[in-house]
Short mmCIF file of C-alpha atoms in Angstrom, two decimals:
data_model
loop_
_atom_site.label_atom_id
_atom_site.label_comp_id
_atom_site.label_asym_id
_atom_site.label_seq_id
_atom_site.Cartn_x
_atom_site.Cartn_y
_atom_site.Cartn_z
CA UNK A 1235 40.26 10.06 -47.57
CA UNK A 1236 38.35 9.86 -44.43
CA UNK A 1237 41.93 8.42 -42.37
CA UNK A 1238 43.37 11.82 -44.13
CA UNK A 1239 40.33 13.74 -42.82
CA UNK A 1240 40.61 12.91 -39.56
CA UNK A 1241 43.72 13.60 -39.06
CA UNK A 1242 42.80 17.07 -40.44
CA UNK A 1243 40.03 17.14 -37.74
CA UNK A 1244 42.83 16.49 -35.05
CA UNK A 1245 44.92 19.48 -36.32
CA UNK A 1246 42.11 22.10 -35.97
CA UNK A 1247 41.56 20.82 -32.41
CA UNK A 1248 45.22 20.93 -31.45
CA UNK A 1249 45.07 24.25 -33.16
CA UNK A 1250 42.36 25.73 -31.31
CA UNK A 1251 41.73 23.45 -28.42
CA UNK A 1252 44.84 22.71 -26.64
CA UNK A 1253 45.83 25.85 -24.56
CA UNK A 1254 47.32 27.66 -27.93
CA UNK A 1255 50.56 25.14 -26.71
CA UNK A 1256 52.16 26.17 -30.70
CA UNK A 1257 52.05 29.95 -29.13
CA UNK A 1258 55.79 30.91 -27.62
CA UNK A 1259 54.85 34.23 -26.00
CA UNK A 1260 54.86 32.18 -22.37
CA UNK A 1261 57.72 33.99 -21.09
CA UNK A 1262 58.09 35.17 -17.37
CA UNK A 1263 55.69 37.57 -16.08
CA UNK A 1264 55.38 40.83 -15.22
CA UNK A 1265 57.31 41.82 -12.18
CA UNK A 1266 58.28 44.42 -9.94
CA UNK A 1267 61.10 44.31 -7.39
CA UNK A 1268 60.17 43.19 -3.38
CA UNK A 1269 60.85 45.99 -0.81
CA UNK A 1270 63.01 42.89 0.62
CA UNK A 1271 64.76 40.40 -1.33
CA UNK A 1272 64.54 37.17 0.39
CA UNK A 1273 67.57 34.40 0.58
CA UNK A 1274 68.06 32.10 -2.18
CA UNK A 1275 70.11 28.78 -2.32
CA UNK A 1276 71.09 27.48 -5.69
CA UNK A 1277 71.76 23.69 -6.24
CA UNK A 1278 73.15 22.00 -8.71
CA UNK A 1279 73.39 18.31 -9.07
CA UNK A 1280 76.40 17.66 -11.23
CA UNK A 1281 77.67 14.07 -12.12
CA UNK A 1282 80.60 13.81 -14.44
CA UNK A 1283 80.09 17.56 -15.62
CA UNK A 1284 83.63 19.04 -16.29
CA UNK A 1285 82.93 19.49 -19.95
CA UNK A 1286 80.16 21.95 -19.79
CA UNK A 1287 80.79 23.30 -16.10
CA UNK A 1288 83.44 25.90 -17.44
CA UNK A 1289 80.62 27.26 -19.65
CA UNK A 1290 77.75 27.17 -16.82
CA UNK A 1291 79.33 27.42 -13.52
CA UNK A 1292 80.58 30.83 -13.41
CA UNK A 1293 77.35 32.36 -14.85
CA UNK A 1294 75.76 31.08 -11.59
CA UNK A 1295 78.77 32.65 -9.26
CA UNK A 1296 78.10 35.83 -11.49
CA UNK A 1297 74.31 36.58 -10.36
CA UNK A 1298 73.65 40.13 -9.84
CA UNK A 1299 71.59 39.14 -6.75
CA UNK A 1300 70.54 41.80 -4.31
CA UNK A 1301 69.72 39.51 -1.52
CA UNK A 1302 71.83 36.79 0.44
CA UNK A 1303 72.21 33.98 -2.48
CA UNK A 1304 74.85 30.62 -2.71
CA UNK A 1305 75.52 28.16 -5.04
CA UNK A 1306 75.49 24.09 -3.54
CA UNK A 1307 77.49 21.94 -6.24
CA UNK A 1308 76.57 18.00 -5.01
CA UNK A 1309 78.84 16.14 -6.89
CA UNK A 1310 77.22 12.34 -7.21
CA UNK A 1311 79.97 10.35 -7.77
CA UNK A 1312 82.06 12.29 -10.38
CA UNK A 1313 84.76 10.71 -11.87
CA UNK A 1314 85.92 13.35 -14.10
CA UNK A 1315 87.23 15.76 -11.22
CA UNK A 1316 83.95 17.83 -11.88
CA UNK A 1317 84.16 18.87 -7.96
CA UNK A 1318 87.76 20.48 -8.18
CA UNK A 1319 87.05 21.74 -11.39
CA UNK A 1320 84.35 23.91 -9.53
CA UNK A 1321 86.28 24.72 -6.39
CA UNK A 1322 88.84 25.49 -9.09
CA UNK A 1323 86.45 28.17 -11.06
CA UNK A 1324 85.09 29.48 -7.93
CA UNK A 1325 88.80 30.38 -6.60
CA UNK A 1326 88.99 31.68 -10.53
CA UNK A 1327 85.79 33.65 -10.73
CA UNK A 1328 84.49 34.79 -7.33
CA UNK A 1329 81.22 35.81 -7.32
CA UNK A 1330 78.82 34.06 -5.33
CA UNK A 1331 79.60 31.94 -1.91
CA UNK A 1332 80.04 27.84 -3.57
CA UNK A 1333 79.75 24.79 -0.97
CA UNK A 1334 81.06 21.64 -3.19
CA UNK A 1335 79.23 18.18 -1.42
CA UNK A 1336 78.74 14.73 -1.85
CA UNK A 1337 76.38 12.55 -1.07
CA UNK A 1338 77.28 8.91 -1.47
CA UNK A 1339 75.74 6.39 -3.28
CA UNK A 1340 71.98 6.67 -3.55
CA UNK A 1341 69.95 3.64 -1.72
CA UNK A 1342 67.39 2.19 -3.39
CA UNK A 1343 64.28 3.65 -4.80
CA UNK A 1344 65.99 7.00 -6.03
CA UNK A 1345 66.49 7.49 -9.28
CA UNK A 1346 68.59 10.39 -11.91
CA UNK A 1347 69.47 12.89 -9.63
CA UNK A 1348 67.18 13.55 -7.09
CA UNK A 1349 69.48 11.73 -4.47
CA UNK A 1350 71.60 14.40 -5.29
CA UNK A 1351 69.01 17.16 -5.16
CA UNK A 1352 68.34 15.93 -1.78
CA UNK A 1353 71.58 16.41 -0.51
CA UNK A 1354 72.01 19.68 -1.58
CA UNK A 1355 68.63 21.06 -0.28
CA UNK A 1356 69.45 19.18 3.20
CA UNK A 1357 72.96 21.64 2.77
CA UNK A 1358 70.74 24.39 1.81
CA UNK A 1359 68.58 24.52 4.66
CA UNK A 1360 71.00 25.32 7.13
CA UNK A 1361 70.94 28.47 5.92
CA UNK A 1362 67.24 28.98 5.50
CA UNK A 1363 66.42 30.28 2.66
CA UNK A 1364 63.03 31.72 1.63
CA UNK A 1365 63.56 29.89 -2.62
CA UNK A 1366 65.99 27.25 -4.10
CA UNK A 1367 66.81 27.41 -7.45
CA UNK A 1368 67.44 24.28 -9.24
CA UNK A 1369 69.32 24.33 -11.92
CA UNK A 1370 71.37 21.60 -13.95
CA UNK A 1371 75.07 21.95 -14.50
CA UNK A 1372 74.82 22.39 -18.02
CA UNK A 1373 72.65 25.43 -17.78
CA UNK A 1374 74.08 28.99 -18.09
CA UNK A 1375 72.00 31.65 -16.49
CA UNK A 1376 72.58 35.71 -18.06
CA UNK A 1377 73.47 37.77 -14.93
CA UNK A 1378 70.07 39.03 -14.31
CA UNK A 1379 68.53 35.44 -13.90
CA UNK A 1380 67.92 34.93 -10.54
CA UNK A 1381 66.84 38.51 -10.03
CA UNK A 1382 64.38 37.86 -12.84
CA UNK A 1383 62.39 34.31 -11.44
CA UNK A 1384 62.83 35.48 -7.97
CA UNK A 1385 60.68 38.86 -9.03
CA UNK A 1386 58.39 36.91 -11.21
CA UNK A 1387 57.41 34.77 -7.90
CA UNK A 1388 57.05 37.20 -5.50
CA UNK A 1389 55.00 39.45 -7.56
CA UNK A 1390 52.81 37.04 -8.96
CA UNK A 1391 52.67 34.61 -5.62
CA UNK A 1392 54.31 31.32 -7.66
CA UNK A 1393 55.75 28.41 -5.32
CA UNK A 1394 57.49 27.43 -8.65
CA UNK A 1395 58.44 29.33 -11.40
CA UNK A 1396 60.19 27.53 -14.10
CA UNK A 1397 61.92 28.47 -17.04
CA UNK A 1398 62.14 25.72 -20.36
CA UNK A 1399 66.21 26.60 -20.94
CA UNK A 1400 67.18 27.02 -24.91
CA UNK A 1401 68.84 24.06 -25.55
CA UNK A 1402 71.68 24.16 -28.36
CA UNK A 1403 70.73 23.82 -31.79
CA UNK A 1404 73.66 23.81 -33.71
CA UNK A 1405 74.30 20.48 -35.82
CA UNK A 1406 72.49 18.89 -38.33
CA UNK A 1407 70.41 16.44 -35.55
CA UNK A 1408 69.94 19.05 -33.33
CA UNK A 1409 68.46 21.23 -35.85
CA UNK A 1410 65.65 18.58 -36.70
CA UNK A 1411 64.99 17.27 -33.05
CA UNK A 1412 65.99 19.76 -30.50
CA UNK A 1413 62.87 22.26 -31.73
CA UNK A 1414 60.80 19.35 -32.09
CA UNK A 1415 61.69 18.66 -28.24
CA UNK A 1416 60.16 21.63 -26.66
CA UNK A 1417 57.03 21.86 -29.21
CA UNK A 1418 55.52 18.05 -28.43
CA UNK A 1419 56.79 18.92 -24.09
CA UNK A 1420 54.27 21.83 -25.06
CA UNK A 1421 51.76 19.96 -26.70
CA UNK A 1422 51.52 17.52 -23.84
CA UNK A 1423 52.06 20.27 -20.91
CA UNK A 1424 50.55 23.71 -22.39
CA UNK A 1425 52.44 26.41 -20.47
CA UNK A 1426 49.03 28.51 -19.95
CA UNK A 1427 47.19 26.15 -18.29
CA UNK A 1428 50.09 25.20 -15.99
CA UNK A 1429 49.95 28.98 -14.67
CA UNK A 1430 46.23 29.18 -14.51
CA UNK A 1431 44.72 28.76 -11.40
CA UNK A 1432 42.10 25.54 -11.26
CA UNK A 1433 44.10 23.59 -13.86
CA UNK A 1434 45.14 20.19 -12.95
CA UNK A 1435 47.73 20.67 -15.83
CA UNK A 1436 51.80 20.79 -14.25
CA UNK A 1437 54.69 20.90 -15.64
CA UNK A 1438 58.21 22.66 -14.87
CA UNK A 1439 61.67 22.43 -16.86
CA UNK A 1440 64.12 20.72 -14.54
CA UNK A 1441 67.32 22.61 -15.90
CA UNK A 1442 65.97 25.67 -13.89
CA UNK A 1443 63.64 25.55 -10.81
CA UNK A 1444 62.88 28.73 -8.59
CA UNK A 1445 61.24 26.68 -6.03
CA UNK A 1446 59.62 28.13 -2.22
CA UNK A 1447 61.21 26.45 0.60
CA UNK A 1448 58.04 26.05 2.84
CA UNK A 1449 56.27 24.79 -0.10
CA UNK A 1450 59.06 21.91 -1.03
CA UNK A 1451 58.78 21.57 2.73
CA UNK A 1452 54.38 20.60 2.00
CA UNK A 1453 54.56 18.65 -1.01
CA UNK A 1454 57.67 16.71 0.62
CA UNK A 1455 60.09 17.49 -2.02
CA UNK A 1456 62.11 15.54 -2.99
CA UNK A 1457 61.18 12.32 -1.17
CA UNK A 1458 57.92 12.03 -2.34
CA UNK A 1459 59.02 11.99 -6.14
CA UNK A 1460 62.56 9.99 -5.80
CA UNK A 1461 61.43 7.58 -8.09
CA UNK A 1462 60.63 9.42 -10.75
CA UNK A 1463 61.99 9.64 -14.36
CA UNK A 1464 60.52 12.69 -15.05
CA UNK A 1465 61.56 14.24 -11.94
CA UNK A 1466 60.83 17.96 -13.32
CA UNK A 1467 57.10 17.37 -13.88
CA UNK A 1468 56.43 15.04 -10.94
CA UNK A 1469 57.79 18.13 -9.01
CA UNK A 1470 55.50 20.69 -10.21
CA UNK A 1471 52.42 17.88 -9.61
CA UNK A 1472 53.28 17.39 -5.88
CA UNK A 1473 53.73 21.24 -5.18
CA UNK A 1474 50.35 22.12 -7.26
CA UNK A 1475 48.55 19.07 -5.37
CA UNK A 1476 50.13 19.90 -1.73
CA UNK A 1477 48.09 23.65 -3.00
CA UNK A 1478 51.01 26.02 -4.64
CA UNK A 1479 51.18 27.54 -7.66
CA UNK A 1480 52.94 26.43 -10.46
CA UNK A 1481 54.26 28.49 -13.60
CA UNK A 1482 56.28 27.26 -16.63
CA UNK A 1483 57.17 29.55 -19.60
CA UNK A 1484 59.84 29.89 -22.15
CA UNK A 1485 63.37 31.43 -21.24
CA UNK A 1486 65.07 34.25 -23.01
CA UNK A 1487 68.71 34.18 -21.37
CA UNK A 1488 68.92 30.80 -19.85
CA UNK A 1489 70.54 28.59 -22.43
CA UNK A 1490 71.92 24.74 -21.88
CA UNK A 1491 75.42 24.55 -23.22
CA UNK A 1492 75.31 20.90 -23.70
CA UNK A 1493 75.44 19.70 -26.96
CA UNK A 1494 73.82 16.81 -28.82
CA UNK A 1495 76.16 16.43 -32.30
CA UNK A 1496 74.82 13.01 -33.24
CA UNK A 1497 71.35 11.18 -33.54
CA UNK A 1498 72.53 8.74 -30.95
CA UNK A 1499 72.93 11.18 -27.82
CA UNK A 1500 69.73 12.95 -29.02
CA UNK A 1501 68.01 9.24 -29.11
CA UNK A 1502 69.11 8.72 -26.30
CA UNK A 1503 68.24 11.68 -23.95
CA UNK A 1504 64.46 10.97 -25.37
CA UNK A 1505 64.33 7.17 -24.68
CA UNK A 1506 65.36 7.52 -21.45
CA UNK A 1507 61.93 8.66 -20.47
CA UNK A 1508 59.76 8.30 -23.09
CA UNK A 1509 58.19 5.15 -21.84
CA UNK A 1510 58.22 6.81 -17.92
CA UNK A 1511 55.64 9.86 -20.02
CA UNK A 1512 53.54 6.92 -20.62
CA UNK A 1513 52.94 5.46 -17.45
CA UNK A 1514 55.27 2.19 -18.75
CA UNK A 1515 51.78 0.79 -19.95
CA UNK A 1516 51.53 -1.23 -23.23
CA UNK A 1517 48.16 0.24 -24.08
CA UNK A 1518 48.72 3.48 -23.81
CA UNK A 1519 52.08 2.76 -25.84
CA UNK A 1520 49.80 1.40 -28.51
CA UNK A 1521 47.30 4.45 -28.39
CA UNK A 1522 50.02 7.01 -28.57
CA UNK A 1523 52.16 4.91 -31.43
CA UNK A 1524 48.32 5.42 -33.38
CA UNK A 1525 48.23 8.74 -32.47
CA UNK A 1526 51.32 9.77 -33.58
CA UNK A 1527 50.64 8.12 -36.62
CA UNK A 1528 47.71 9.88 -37.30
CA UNK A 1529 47.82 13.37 -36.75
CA UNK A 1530 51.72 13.40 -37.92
CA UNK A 1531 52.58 10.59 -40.49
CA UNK A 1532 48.69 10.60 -42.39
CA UNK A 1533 49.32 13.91 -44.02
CA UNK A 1534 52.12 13.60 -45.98
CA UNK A 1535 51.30 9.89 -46.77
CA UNK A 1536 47.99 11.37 -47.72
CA UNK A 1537 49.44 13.53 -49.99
CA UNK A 1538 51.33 10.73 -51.96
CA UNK A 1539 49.09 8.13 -52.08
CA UNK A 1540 45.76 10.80 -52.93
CA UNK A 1541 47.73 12.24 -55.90
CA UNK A 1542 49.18 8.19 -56.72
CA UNK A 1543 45.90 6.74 -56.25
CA UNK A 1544 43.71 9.97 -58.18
CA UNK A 1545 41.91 11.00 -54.99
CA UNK A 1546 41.74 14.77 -54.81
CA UNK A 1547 39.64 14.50 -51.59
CA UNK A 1548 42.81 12.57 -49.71
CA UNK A 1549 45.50 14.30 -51.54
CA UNK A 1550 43.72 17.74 -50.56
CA UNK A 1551 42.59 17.08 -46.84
CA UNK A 1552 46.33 15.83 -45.95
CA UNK A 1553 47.75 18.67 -47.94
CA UNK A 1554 45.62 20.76 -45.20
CA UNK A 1555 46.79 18.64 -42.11
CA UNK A 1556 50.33 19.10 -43.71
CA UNK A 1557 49.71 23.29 -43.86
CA UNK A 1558 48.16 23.34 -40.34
CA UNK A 1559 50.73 21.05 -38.40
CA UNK A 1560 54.01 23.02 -40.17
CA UNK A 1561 52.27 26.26 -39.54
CA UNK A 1562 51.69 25.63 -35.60
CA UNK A 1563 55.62 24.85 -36.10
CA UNK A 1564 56.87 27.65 -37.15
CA UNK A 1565 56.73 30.02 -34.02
CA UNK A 1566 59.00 27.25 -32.35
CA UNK A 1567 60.95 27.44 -35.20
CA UNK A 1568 61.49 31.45 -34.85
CA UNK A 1569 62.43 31.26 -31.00
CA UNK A 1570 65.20 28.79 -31.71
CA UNK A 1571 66.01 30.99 -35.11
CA UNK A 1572 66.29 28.37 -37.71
CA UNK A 1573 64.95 28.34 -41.09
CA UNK A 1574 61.45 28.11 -41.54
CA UNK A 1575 61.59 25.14 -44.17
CA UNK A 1576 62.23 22.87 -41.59
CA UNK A 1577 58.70 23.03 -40.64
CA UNK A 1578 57.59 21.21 -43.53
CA UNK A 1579 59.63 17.95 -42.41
CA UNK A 1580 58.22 17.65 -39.06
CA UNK A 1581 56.32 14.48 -40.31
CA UNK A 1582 59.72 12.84 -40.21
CA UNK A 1583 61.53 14.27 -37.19
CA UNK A 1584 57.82 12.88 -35.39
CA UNK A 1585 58.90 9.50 -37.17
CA UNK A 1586 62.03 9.66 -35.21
CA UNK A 1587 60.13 9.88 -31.87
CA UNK A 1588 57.83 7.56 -32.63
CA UNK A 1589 60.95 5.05 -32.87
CA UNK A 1590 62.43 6.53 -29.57
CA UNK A 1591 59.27 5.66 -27.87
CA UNK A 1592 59.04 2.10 -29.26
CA UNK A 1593 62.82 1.84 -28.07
CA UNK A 1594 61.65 3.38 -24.60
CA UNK A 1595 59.44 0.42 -24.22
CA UNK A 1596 61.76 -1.70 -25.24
CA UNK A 1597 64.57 -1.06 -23.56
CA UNK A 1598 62.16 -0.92 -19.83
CA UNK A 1599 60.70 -4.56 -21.08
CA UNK A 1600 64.57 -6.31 -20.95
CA UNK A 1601 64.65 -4.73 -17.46
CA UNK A 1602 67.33 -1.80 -17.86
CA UNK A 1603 65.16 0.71 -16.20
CA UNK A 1604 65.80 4.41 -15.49
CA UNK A 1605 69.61 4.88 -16.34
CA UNK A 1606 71.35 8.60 -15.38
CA UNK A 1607 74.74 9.57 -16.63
CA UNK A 1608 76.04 5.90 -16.48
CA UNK A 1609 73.77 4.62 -13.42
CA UNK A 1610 71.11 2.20 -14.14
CA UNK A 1611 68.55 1.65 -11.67
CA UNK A 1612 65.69 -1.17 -10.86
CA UNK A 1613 62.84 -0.76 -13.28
CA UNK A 1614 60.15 2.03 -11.42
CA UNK A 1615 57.44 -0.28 -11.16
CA UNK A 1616 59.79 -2.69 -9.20
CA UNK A 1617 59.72 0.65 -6.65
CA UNK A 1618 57.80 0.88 -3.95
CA UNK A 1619 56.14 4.25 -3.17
CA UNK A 1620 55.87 4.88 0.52
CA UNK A 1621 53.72 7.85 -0.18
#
């Protein structure tokens, strides 16, 4: 009864206390169009991307851009022909100016793609421009997009403005997980704080970055956060600590076209940096596995045992946890349109990253480290940082 009501307890304060994070009205804000509209220089890292680049690719080439924008494809290493499949679509499609680079293998200390990233903002800056989007290569942007974040920033003075792209929810695993995904990167990062001035709270959504030149330039982007796993929110921390301004909201036409059809590429997307969230620290591995526990596996256990066992009090007060935690679920549930009785099993899809997590750990303790799109690199905490 009392485990059951204090897991209770932790659902009102998530429900009232934690920046409204269940809320998905974040989207961008109000803008109005710049008497100018400054130069933008999209980059996309892209390693072994020809599946999904047919889908994603020419959305880019088709921004309705009023200013001076280009697309920088780095291909890292590609061994699928993912660089003349995009010289090939840009020949197909037209549309906006494409440079296709390499960069060699990354030395050590650089981790996922930001070796890549690097290359193509060192491409980039030979033309000067004023914003870089980032953007992955499995994102697809609706034709307005870059109009949109570049707006957004200028009228509300954002070094970053950041969009969280709709992944696909389309089989049965993506279904339970996917949602799940974006609610507990909420939960941790709630998007109104991150926008709010005085917060230390930053986040941003790596599959699309509108990011100020002269303020990657400050924070030392991305050198000073090669090493990271989580390269997205380690980028939003150094631009908010080097003094921008950081928002992160919810996108309406920016949509991933990658797809996750089985448990195993959706376990493994999360335990690639689960473990890197917590800082690769057994404690806190041992806090969060509790925590987890108790605000999302108590209730319904509290359900079954209280009615088992004849305890009203336990069988009522995890009944309650239950009703608040599916309730804060279901606005996630509306933005990625699927049917509202998956809210009830949340308990279980939170079971699954619980597991992920533990795997995380595991997986950094027999030394495989950070691994991106086939590359495995030295465990982070082998890494030095030079600042």
């Amino acid at each position: 009864m009392w485990t059951a009501a204090g897991s209770l307890a932790a659902w009102l304060w998530l429900l009232l206390c934690q920046g409204f994070f269940w809320r998905t009205d974040v989207r961008l804000p109000p803008s109005r169009d710049p008497a100018a509209w400054p130069s933008v220089c999209v980059v996309v890292p892209a390693r072994d991307e020809a599946a999904v680049l047919p889908a994603s690719l020419p959305s880019l080439l088709a921004q309705e851009y009023p200013g001076r924008a280009e697309v920088f494809l780095v291909d890292d290493g590609s061994t699928d022909g993912t660089g003349a499949l995009a010289r090939e679509l840009a020949d197909r499609h037209g549309g906006l100016p494409l440079t296709v680079g390499s960069p060699g293998e990354p030395p050590a200390g650089w981790t996922g793609k930001l070796w890549a990233v690097r290359h193509g903002i060192a491409l980039a800056r030979a033309r000067d421009p004023e914003y870089l989007l980032l953007t992955d290569a499995d994102i697809a942007h609706a034709p307005d997009s870059l109009r949109r974040l570049v707006a957004a920033a200028r009228t509300g003075g954002y070094d970053v403005v950041s969009q969280m792209a709709r992944l696909r929810v389309e089989s049965l695993w993506e279904r339970l997980v996917v949602p799940a995904f974006v609610y507990f990167f909420a939960q941790l990062y709630p998007f109104r704080r991150i926008g709010r001035d005085g917060t230390r709270t930053a986040a941003a959504a790596g599959g699309c970055v509108l990011l100020r030149a002269d303020a990657a330039g400050r924070a030392r982007i991305p050198d000073a956060v090669r090493h990271a796993v989580i390269d997205d929110v380690a980028l939003a921390r150094a631009v908010k600590r080097a003094g921008g301004r950081v928002w992160l909201g919810l996108a309406d036409r920016v949509d991933s076209v990658r797809p996750y059809p089985r448990l195993r590429d959706l376990w493994r997307m999360v335990a690639r940096s689960a473990y890197a969230q917590l800082r690769h620290s057994p404690v806190v591995l041992a806090g969060t596995v509790a925590g987890l526990a108790l605000v999302y596996l108590v209730p319904p256990v509290a359900v079954v045992a209280g009615a088992a066992a004849g305890s009203p009090a336990a069988a009522v007060l995890g009944g309650a946890a239950w009703l608040v935690m599916a309730g804060t679920y279901v606005p996630m549930l509306r933005y990625y349109r699927q049917p509202l009785w998956l809210a009830p099993l949340l308990p279980f899809t939170a079971f699954l990253y619980l597991l992920m997590t533990v795997d995380s750990a595991v997986r950094h303790r027999r030394g495989r480290g950070a691994a991106w799109k086939g590359r495995t690199y030295a465990r982070p905490d082998a890494v030095p940082d030079e600042g």
